[in-house]
N, CA, C and O atoms as a Tinker XYZ file with bonds, in Angstrom:
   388  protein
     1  N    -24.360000   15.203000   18.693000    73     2
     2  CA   -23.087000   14.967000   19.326000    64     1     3
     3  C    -22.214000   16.215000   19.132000    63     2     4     5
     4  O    -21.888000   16.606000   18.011000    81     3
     5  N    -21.925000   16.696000   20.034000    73     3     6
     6  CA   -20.397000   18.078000   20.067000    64     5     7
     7  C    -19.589000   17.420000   19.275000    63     6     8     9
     8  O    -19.334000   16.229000   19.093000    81     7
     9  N    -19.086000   18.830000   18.657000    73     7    10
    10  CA   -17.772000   18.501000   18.047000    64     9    11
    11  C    -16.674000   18.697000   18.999000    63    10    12    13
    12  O    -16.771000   19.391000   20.011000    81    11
    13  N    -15.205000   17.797000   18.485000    73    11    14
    14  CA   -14.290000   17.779000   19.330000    64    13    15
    15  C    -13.397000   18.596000   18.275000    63    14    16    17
    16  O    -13.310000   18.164000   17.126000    81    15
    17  N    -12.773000   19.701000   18.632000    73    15    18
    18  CA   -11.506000   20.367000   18.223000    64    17    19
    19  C    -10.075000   19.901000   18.825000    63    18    20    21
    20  O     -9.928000   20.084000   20.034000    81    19
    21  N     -8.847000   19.229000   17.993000    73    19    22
    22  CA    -7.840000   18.855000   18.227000    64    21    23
    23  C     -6.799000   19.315000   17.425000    63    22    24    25
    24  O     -6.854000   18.957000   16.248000    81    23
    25  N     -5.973000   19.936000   17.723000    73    23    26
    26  CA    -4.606000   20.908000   17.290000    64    25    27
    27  C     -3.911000   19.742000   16.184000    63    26    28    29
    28  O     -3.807000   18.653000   16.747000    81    27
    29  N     -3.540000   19.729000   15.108000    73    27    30
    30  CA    -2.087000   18.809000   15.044000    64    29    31
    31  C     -1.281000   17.935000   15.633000    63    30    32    33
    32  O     -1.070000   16.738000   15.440000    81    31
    33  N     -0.809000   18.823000   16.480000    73    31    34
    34  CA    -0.331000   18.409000   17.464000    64    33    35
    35  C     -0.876000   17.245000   18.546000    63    34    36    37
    36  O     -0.344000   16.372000   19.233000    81    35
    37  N     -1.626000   17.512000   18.414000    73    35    38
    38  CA    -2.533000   16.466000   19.562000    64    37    39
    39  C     -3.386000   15.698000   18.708000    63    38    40    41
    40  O     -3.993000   14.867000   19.383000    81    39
    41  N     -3.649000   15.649000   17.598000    73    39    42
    42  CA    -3.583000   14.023000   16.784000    64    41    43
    43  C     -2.584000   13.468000   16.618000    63    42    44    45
    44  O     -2.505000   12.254000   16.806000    81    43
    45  N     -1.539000   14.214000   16.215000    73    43    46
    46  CA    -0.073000   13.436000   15.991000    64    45    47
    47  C      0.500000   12.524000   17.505000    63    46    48    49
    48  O      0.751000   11.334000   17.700000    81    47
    49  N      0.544000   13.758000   18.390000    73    47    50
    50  CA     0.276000   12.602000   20.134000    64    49    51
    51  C     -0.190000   11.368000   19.756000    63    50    52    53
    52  O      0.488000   10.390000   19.438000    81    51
    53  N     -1.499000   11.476000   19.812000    73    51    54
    54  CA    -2.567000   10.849000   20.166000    64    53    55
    55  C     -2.470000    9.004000   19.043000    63    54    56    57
    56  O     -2.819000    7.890000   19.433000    81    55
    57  N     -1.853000    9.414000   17.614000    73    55    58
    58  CA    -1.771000    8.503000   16.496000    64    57    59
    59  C     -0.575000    7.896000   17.085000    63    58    60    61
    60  O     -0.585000    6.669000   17.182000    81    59
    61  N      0.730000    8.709000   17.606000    73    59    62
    62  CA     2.047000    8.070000   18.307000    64    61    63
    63  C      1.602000    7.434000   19.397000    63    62    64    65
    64  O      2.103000    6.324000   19.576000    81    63
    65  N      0.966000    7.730000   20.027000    73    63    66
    66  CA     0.539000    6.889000   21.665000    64    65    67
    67  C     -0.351000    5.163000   21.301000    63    66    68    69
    68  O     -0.478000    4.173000   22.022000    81    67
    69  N     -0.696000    5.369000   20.250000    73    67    70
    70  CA    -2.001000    4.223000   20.187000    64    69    71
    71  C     -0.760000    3.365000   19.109000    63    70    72    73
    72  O     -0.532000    2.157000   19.058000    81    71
    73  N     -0.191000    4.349000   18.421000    73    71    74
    74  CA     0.954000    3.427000   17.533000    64    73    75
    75  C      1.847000    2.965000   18.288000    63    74    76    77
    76  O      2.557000    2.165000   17.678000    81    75
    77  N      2.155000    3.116000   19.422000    73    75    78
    78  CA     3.133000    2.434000   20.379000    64    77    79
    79  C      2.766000    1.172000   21.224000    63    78    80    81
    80  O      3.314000    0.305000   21.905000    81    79
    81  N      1.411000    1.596000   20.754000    73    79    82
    82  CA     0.289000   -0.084000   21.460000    64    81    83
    83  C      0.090000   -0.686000   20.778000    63    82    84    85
    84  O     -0.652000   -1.573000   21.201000    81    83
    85  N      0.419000   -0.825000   19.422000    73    83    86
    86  CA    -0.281000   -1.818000   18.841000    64    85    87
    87  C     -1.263000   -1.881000   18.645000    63    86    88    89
    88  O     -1.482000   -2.771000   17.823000    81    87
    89  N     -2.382000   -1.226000   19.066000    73    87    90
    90  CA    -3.840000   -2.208000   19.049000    64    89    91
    91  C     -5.006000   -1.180000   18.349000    63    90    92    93
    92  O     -6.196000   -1.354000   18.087000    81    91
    93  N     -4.189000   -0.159000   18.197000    73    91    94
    94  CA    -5.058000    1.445000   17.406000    64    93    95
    95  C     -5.952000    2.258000   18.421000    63    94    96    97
    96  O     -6.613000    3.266000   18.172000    81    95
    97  N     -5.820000    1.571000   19.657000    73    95    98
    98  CA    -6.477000    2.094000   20.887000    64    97    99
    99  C     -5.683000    2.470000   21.693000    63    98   100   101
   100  O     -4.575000    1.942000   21.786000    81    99
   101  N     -6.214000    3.822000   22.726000    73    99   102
   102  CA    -5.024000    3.732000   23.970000    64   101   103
   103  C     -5.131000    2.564000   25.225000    63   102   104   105
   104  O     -6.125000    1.958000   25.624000    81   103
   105  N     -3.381000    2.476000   25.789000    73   103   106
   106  CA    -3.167000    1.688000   26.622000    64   105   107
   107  C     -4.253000    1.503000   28.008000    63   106   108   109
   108  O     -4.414000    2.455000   28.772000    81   107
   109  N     -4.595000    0.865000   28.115000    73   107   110
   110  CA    -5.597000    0.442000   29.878000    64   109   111
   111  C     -5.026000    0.310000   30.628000    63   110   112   113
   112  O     -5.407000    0.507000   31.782000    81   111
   113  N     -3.621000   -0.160000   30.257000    73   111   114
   114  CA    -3.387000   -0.703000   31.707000    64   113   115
   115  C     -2.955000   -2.385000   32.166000    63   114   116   117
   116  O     -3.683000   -3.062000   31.441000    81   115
   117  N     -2.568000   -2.825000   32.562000    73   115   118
   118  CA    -2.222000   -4.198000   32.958000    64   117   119
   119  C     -1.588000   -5.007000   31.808000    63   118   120   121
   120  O     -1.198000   -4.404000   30.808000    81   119
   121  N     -1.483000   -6.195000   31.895000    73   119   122
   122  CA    -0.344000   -7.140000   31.380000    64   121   123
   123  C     -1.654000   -7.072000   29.945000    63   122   124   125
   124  O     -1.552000   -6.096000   29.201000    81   123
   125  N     -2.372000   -7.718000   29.755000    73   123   126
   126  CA    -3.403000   -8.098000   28.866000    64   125   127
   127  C     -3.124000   -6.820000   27.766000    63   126   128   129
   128  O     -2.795000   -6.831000   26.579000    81   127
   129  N     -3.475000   -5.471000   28.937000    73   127   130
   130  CA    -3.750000   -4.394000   27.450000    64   129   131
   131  C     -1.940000   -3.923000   27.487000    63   130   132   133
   132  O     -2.102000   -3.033000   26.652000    81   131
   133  N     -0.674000   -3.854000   27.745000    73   131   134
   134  CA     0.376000   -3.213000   27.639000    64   133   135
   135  C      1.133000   -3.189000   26.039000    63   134   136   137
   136  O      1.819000   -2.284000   25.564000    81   135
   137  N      0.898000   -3.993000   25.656000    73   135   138
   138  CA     1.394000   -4.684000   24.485000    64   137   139
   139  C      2.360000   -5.623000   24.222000    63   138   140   141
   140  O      3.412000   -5.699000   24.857000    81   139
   141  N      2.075000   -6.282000   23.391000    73   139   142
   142  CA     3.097000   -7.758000   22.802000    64   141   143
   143  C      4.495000   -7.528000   21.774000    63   142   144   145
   144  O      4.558000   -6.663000   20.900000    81   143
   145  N      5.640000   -8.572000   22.124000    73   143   146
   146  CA     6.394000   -8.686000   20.960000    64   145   147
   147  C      6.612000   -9.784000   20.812000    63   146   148   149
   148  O      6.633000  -10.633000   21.704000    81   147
   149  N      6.802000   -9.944000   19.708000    73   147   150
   150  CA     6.740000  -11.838000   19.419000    64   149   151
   151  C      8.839000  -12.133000   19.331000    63   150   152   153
   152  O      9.693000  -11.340000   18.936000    81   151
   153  N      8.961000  -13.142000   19.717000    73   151   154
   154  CA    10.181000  -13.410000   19.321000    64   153   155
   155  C     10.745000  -13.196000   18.144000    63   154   156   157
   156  O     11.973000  -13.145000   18.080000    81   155
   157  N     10.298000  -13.104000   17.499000    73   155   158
   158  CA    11.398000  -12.105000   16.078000    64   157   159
   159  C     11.346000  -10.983000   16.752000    63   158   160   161
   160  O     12.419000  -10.864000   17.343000    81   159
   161  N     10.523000   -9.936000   17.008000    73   159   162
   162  CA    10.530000   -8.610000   17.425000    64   161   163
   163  C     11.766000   -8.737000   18.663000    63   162   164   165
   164  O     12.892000   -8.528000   18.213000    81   163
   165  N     11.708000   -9.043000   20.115000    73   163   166
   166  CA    12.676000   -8.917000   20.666000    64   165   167
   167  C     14.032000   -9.158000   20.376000    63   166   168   169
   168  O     14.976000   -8.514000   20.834000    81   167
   169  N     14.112000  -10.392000   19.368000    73   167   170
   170  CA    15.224000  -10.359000   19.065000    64   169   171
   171  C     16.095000   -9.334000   18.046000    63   170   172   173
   172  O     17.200000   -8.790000   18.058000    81   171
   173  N     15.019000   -9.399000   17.230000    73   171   174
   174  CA    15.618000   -7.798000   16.342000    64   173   175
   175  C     15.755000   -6.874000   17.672000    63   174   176   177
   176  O     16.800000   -7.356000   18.111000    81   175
   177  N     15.475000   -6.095000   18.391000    73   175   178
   178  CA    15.512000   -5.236000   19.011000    64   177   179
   179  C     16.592000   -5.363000   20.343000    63   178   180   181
   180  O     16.983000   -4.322000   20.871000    81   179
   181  N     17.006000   -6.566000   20.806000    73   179   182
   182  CA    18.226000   -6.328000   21.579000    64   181   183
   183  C     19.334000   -6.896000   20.502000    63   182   184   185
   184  O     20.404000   -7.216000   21.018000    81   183
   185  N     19.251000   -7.028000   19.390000    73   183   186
   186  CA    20.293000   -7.669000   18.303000    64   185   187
   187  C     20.924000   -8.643000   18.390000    63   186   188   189
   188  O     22.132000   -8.773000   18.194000    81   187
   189  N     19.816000   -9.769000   18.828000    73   187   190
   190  CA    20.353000  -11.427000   18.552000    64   189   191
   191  C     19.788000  -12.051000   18.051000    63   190   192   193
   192  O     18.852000  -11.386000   17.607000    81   191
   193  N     19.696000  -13.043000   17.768000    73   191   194
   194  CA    19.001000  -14.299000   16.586000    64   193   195
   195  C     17.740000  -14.614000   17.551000    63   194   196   197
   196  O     17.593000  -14.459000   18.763000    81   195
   197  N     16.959000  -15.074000   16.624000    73   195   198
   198  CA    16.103000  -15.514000   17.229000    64   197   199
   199  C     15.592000  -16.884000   18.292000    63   198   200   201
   200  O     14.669000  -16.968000   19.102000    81   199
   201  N     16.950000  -18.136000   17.739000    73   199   202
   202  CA    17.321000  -19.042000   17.942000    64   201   203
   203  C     18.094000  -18.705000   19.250000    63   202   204   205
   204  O     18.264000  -19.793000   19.800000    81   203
   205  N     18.667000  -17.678000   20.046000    73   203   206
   206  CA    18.971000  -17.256000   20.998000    64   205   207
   207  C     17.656000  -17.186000   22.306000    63   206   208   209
   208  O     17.636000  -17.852000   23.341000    81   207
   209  N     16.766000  -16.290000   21.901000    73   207   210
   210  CA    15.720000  -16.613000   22.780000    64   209   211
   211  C     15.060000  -17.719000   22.799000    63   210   212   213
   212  O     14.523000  -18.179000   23.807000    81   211
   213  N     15.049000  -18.310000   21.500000    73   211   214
   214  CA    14.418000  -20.319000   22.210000    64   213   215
   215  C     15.022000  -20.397000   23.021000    63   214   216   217
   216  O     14.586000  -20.286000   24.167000    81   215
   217  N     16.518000  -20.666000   22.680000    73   215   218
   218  CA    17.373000  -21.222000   23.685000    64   217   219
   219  C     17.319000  -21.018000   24.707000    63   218   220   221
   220  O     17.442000  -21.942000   25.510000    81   219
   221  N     17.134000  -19.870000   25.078000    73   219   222
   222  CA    16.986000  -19.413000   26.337000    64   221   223
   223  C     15.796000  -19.601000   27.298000    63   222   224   225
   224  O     15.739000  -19.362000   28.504000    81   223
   225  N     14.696000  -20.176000   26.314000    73   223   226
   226  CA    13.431000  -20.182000   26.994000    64   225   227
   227  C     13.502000  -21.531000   27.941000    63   226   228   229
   228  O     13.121000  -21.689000   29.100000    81   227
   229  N     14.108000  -22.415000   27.053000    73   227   230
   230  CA    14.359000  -23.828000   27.075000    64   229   231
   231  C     15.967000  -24.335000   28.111000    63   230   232   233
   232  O     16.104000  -25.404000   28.706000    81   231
   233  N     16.741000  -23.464000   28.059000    73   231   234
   234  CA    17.506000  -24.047000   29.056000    64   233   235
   235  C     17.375000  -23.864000   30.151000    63   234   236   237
   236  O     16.599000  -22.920000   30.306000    81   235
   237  N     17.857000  -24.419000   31.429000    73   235   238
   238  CA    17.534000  -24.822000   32.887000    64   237   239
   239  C     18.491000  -24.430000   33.459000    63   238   240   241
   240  O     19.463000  -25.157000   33.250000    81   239
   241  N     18.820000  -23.034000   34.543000    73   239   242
   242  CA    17.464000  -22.580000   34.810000    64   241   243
   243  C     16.963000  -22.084000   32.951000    63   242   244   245
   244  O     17.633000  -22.181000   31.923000    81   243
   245  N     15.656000  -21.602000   33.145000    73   243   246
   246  CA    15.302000  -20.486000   31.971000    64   245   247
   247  C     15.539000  -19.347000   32.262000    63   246   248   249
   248  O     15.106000  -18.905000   33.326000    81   247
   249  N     16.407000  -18.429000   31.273000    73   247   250
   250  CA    16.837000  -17.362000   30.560000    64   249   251
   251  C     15.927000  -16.608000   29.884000    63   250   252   253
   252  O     14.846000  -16.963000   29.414000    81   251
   253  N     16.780000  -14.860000   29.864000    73   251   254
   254  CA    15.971000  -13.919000   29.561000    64   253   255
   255  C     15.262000  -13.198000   29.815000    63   254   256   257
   256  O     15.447000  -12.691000   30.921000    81   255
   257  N     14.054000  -12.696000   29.021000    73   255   258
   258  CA    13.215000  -11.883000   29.750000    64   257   259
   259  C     11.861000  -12.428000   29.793000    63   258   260   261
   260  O     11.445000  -12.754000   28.681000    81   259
   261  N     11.057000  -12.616000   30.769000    73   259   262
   262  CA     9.745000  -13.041000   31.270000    64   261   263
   263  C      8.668000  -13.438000   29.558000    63   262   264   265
   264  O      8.562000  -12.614000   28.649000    81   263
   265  N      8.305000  -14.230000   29.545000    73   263   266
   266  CA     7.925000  -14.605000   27.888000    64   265   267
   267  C      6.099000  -15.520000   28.627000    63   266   268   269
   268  O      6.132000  -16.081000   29.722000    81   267
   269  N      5.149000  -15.485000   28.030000    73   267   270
   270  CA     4.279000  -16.203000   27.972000    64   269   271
   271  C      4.144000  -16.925000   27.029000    63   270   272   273
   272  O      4.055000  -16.520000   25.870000    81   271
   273  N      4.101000  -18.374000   27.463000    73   271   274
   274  CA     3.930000  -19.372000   25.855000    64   273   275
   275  C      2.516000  -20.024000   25.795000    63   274   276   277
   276  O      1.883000  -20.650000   26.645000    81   275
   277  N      2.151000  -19.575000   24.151000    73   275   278
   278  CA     0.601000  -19.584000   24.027000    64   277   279
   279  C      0.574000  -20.995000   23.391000    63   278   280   281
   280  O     -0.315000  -21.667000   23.915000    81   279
   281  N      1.325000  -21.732000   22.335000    73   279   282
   282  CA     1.044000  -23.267000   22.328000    64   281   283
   283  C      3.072000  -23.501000   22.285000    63   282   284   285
   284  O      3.997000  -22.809000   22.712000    81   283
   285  N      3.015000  -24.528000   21.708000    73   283   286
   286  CA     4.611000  -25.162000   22.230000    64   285   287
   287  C      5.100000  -24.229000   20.647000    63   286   288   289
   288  O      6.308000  -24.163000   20.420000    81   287
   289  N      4.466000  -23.797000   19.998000    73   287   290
   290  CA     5.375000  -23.172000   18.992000    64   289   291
   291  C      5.091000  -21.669000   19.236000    63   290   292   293
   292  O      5.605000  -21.316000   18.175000    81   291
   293  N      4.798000  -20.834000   19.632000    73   291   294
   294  CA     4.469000  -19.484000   19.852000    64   293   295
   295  C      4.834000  -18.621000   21.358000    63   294   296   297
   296  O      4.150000  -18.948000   22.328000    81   295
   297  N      5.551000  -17.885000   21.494000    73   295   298
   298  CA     5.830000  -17.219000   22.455000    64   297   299
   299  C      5.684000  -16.110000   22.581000    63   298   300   301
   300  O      5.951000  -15.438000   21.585000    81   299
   301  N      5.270000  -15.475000   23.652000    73   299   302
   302  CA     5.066000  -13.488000   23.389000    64   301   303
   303  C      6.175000  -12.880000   24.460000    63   302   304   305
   304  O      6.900000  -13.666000   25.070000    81   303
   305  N      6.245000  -11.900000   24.600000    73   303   306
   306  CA     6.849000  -11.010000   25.356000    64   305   307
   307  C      5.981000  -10.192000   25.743000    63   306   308   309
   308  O      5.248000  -10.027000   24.768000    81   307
   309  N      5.426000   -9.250000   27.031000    73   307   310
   310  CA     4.964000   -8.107000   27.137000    64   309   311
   311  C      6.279000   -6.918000   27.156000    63   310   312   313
   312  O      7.319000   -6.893000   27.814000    81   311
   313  N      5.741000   -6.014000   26.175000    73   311   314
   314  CA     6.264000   -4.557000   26.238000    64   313   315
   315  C      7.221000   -4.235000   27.936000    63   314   316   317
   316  O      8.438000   -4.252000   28.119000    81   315
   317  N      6.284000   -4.008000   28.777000    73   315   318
   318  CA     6.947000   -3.479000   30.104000    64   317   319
   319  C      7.515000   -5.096000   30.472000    63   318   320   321
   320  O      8.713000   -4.814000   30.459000    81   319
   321  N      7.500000   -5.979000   30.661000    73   319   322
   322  CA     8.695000   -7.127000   30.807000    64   321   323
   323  C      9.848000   -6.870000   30.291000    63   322   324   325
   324  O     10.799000   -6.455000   30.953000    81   323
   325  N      9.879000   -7.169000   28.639000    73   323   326
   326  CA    11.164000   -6.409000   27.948000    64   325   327
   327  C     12.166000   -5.706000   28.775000    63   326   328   329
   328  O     13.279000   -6.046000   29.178000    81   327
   329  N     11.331000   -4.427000   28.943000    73   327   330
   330  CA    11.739000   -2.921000   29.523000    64   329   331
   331  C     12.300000   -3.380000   30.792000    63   330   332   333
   332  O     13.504000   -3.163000   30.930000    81   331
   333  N     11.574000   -4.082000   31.936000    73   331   334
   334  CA    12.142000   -4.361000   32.796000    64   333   335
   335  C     13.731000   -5.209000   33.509000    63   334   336   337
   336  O     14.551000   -5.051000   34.414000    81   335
   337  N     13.381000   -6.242000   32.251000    73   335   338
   338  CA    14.158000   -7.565000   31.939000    64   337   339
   339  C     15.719000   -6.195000   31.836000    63   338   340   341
   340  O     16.479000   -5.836000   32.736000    81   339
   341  N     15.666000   -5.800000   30.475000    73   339   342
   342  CA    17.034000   -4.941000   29.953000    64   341   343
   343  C     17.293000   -4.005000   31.097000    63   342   344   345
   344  O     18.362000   -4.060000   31.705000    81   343
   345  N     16.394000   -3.185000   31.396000    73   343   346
   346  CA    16.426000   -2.586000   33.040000    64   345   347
   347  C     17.343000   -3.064000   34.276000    63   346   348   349
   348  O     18.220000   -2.532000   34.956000    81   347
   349  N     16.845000   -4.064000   34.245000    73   347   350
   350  CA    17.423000   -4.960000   35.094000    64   349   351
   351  C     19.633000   -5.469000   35.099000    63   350   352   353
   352  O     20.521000   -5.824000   35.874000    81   351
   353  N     19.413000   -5.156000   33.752000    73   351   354
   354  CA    20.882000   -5.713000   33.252000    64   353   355
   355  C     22.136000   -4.635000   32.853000    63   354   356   357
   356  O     23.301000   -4.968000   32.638000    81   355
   357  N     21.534000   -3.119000   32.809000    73   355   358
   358  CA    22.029000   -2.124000   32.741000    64   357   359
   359  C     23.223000   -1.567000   33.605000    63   358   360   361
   360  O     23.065000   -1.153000   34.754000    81   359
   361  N     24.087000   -1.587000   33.135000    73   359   362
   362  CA    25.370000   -1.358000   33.906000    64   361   363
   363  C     25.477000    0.870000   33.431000    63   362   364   365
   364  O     25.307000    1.419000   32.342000    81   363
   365  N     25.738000    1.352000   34.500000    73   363   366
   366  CA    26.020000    2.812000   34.749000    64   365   367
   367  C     27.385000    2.783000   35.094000    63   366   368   369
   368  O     27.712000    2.689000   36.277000    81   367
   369  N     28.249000    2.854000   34.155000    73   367   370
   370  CA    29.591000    3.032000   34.721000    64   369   371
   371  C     29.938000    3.984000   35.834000    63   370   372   373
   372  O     29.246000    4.999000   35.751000    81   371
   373  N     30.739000    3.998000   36.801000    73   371   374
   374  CA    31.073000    4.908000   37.690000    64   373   375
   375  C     29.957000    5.265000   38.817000    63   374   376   377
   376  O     29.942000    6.207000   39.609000    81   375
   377  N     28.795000    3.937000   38.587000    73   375   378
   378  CA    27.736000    3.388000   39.667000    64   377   379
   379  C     28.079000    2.237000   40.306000    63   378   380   381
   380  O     28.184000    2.017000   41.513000    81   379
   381  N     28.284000    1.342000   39.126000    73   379   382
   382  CA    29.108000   -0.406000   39.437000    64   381   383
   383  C     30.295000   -0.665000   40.322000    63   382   384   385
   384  O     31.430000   -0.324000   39.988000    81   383
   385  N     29.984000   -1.354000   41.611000    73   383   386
   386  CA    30.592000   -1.718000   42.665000    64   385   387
   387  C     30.602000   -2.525000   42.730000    63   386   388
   388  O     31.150000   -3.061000   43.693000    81   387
């Protein structure tokens, strides 16, 4: 088997890219491989309780950002949902009409 030569630099890439997936592998592609956050994670990360996104899953209409629920106690988020969801809600002052 060849050897592969890689700079510093391009392990450090390469360890940041697969550390941003979660999964110690790089991203593929689609909903399955993008990566997960579980409801503690989103909520730490837009800075509300966690008891905020139940709520939200659960009131009518449902609130938030796009969530897959795997049994009645477990919920995920995908990575690019998140992104989109907050995307979506972003005000640009001196854009807003």
């Amino acid at each position: 088997m060849p050897e592969i030569m890689l700079t510093i630099d391009q392990v450090a890439q390469l360890i940041e890219s697969m550390s941003q997936h979660g999964s110690g592998r790089p991203p593929r592609g689609g909903l399955l491989h993008s990566g997960w956050y579980s409801t503690e994670e989103v909520a730490e990360l837009i800075d509300v309780d966690p008891s905020t996104l139940r709520r939200w899953r659960t009131s009518s209409p449902v609130q938030g950002p796009p969530f897959v629920r795997l049994t009645s106690r477990v919920s995920m988020y995908s990575i690019p949902d998140v992104e989109a969801w907050l995307a979506s809600r972003r005000i640009v002052p001196g854009e807003a009409a």
